[in-house]
Amino acid sequence: MNPILKKMGYSKEDKVVVVHADDVGITQSSIDAYLELLDFGTISSGSTMVPCPWFPEVAKVFRNHPQIDLGLHLTLNCEYETYRWRPVSTLDPSSGIIDENGYFKQDKHEVMKTGLPEYVATEIEAQLTVARNMGVSPTHVDSHSGTLWNPKFIDAYLDFYKKHQVLPVVFNLPGMADSLADSMKTLFNVPEEKINRFAAQGLPVVDAIAGLPVEHTYGRNDRLQLAKSILKQLPKGKLTHFAFHPMKDTPESRGLKRYSEGRIGDYEVFMQNELKDFLVNNGIQLIGYKDLMKYVSLP
């Protein structure tokens, strides 16, 4: 059983999940979706992207509602062709994280190949500084597109807990047997010894990863059934991070012209009473990273 869940009073029979809205602030509609889903009760957490144009609106929302569970989705790439973001710390081409026009590179693989660790460390520190300067106190940090799981960058990511008293979301990949975890290990070449060292310090790690595929649309009912199927298979006595990317259906959302249908589908599925009732009837317990932090002693 996950030690942090035991501390929190859960049993080895409980299914416990952080239902996590990624990319809050990528559009105005993503902010609205996040807030509505929190209020509806089918999500428990989310993380925002400081380099995105809508981040100041996210900060305003947080200042007005400081009780919400919101982390930072630390960002090193921008995967869209015509909707671009820049770093907040540098426009130096030698950093390896920007293109010839000063925007984040689109391809996460290229960023992991060319990005210099010292610039990456400075950039994610700067994103936290901007967030705090604008009144956001993040409950946690995680990584957009998983780039910070690369061995070149992971030290700066894991150091967040002791440098800033902010919990990095850490997946216990060495102990996972599911295909999503295996694909992450291969894609990011995750240094298992560093994850083991993190866990050995008594800091919480996530046992399992789940979520809805943003790159695939499906019909609304098919997407609902897929979500229910995934959630029904959550492991007992383990902490699962369920990531998805909800947005409301607006012209701006459609204007992304990449993954829009999947993101809109995420919102529409999790705003259904059928999904809400499914969570209750199957004993699926939602917690947030703010809940976890109450049981963590950080320097």
XYZ file of C-alpha atoms in Angstrom, residues 107-259:
153
model
C 9.083 19.106 -30.521
C 9.653 17.818 -26.987
C 12.223 15.348 -28.303
C 14.287 18.174 -29.771
C 14.113 20.138 -26.514
C 15.336 17.110 -24.583
C 18.164 16.730 -27.087
C 19.324 20.349 -27.368
C 18.256 22.025 -24.119
C 21.090 22.907 -21.748
C 20.393 21.853 -18.147
C 21.490 25.178 -16.646
C 19.029 27.108 -18.823
C 16.269 24.611 -18.107
C 16.847 24.954 -14.358
C 16.752 28.745 -14.663
C 13.569 28.660 -16.740
C 11.529 26.498 -14.391
C 12.733 28.558 -11.426
C 11.625 31.692 -13.294
C 8.194 30.205 -13.956
C 7.755 29.604 -10.231
C 8.950 33.144 -9.463
C 6.450 34.680 -11.891
C 3.649 32.581 -10.413
C 4.464 33.603 -6.859
C 4.912 37.251 -7.827
C 1.402 37.174 -9.269
C -0.083 35.634 -6.153
C -0.154 31.945 -7.057
C 1.053 29.539 -4.364
C 1.225 26.229 -6.242
C 0.374 23.033 -4.408
C 2.709 21.048 -6.680
C 4.648 21.065 -9.946
C 4.532 18.657 -12.856
C 5.959 18.574 -16.382
C 4.317 19.573 -19.646
C 4.964 16.849 -22.242
C 7.148 15.060 -19.689
C 10.315 16.864 -20.781
C 11.602 17.260 -17.223
C 11.726 13.486 -16.810
C 14.750 13.433 -19.099
C 17.953 12.534 -17.182
C 19.469 15.895 -18.218
C 16.738 17.883 -16.490
C 15.312 15.734 -13.715
C 17.649 16.977 -10.973
C 16.281 20.518 -11.276
C 12.752 19.105 -11.121
C 13.309 16.880 -8.093
C 15.069 19.716 -6.254
C 11.850 21.722 -6.108
C 10.763 20.024 -2.904
C 13.803 21.110 -0.882
C 14.441 24.476 -2.561
C 10.915 25.832 -2.716
C 8.716 23.689 -0.457
C 6.707 22.702 -3.516
C 6.043 19.038 -4.186
C 7.071 17.678 -7.597
C 4.706 15.000 -8.853
C 6.900 11.893 -8.999
C 5.815 8.663 -10.645
C 7.186 5.476 -9.130
C 7.960 4.145 -12.585
C 10.330 1.338 -11.523
C 7.482 -0.401 -9.733
C 4.882 0.025 -12.441
C 3.831 -2.712 -14.821
C 1.334 -0.889 -17.035
C 1.966 -0.041 -20.665
C 1.706 3.728 -20.148
C 4.477 3.626 -17.580
C 6.608 1.474 -19.856
C 6.169 3.936 -22.691
C 7.190 6.816 -20.399
C 10.321 4.969 -19.307
C 11.298 4.457 -22.933
C 10.363 7.954 -24.122
C 12.044 9.907 -21.350
C 14.773 7.450 -20.323
C 13.747 7.996 -16.707
C 16.661 7.509 -14.288
C 15.157 4.960 -11.918
C 17.826 5.361 -9.261
C 16.846 9.019 -8.783
C 13.187 8.121 -8.351
C 14.153 5.447 -5.825
C 16.250 7.991 -3.937
C 13.334 10.429 -3.875
C 10.958 7.783 -2.536
C 13.510 6.638 0.053
C 13.286 10.067 1.674
C 9.692 9.368 2.579
C 8.294 11.752 -0.013
C 5.093 10.709 -1.770
C 5.248 9.023 -5.133
C 2.436 8.140 -7.510
C 1.953 4.412 -8.049
C 0.019 4.478 -11.293
C -0.676 6.750 -14.257
C -3.957 6.942 -16.128
C -5.833 9.394 -18.303
C -7.771 10.009 -21.479
C -5.844 10.191 -24.780
C -5.935 13.778 -25.966
C -4.811 12.844 -29.483
C -7.854 10.604 -30.034
C -11.376 11.978 -30.175
C -13.976 9.157 -30.004
C -17.695 9.883 -29.900
C -18.934 11.432 -26.684
C -20.534 8.212 -25.427
C -17.511 6.161 -26.454
C -15.265 8.592 -24.590
C -17.498 8.321 -21.534
C -17.347 4.536 -21.636
C -13.570 4.679 -22.059
C -13.237 6.943 -19.014
C -15.399 4.606 -16.946
C -13.404 1.586 -18.081
C -10.088 3.210 -17.154
C -11.362 4.421 -13.792
C -12.902 1.061 -12.937
C -9.487 -0.572 -13.318
C -7.712 1.728 -10.854
C -5.541 -0.299 -8.470
C -6.584 -0.628 -4.843
C -4.370 0.761 -2.117
C -2.402 2.767 -4.662
C -2.244 6.428 -5.570
C -3.171 7.067 -9.209
C -2.604 10.270 -11.171
C -5.327 10.604 -13.828
C -4.342 13.343 -16.283
C -6.592 14.881 -18.912
C -6.987 18.197 -20.732
C -10.494 19.670 -20.453
C -11.597 22.737 -22.404
C -15.020 24.114 -23.192
C -16.164 24.278 -26.800
C -15.362 27.819 -27.963
C -13.938 29.337 -31.162
C -10.646 29.836 -29.331
C -10.539 26.162 -28.362
C -11.222 25.137 -31.949
C -8.557 27.575 -33.082
C -5.815 25.437 -31.547
C -6.380 23.082 -34.503
C -4.665 20.288 -32.629
C -6.278 18.003 -30.053
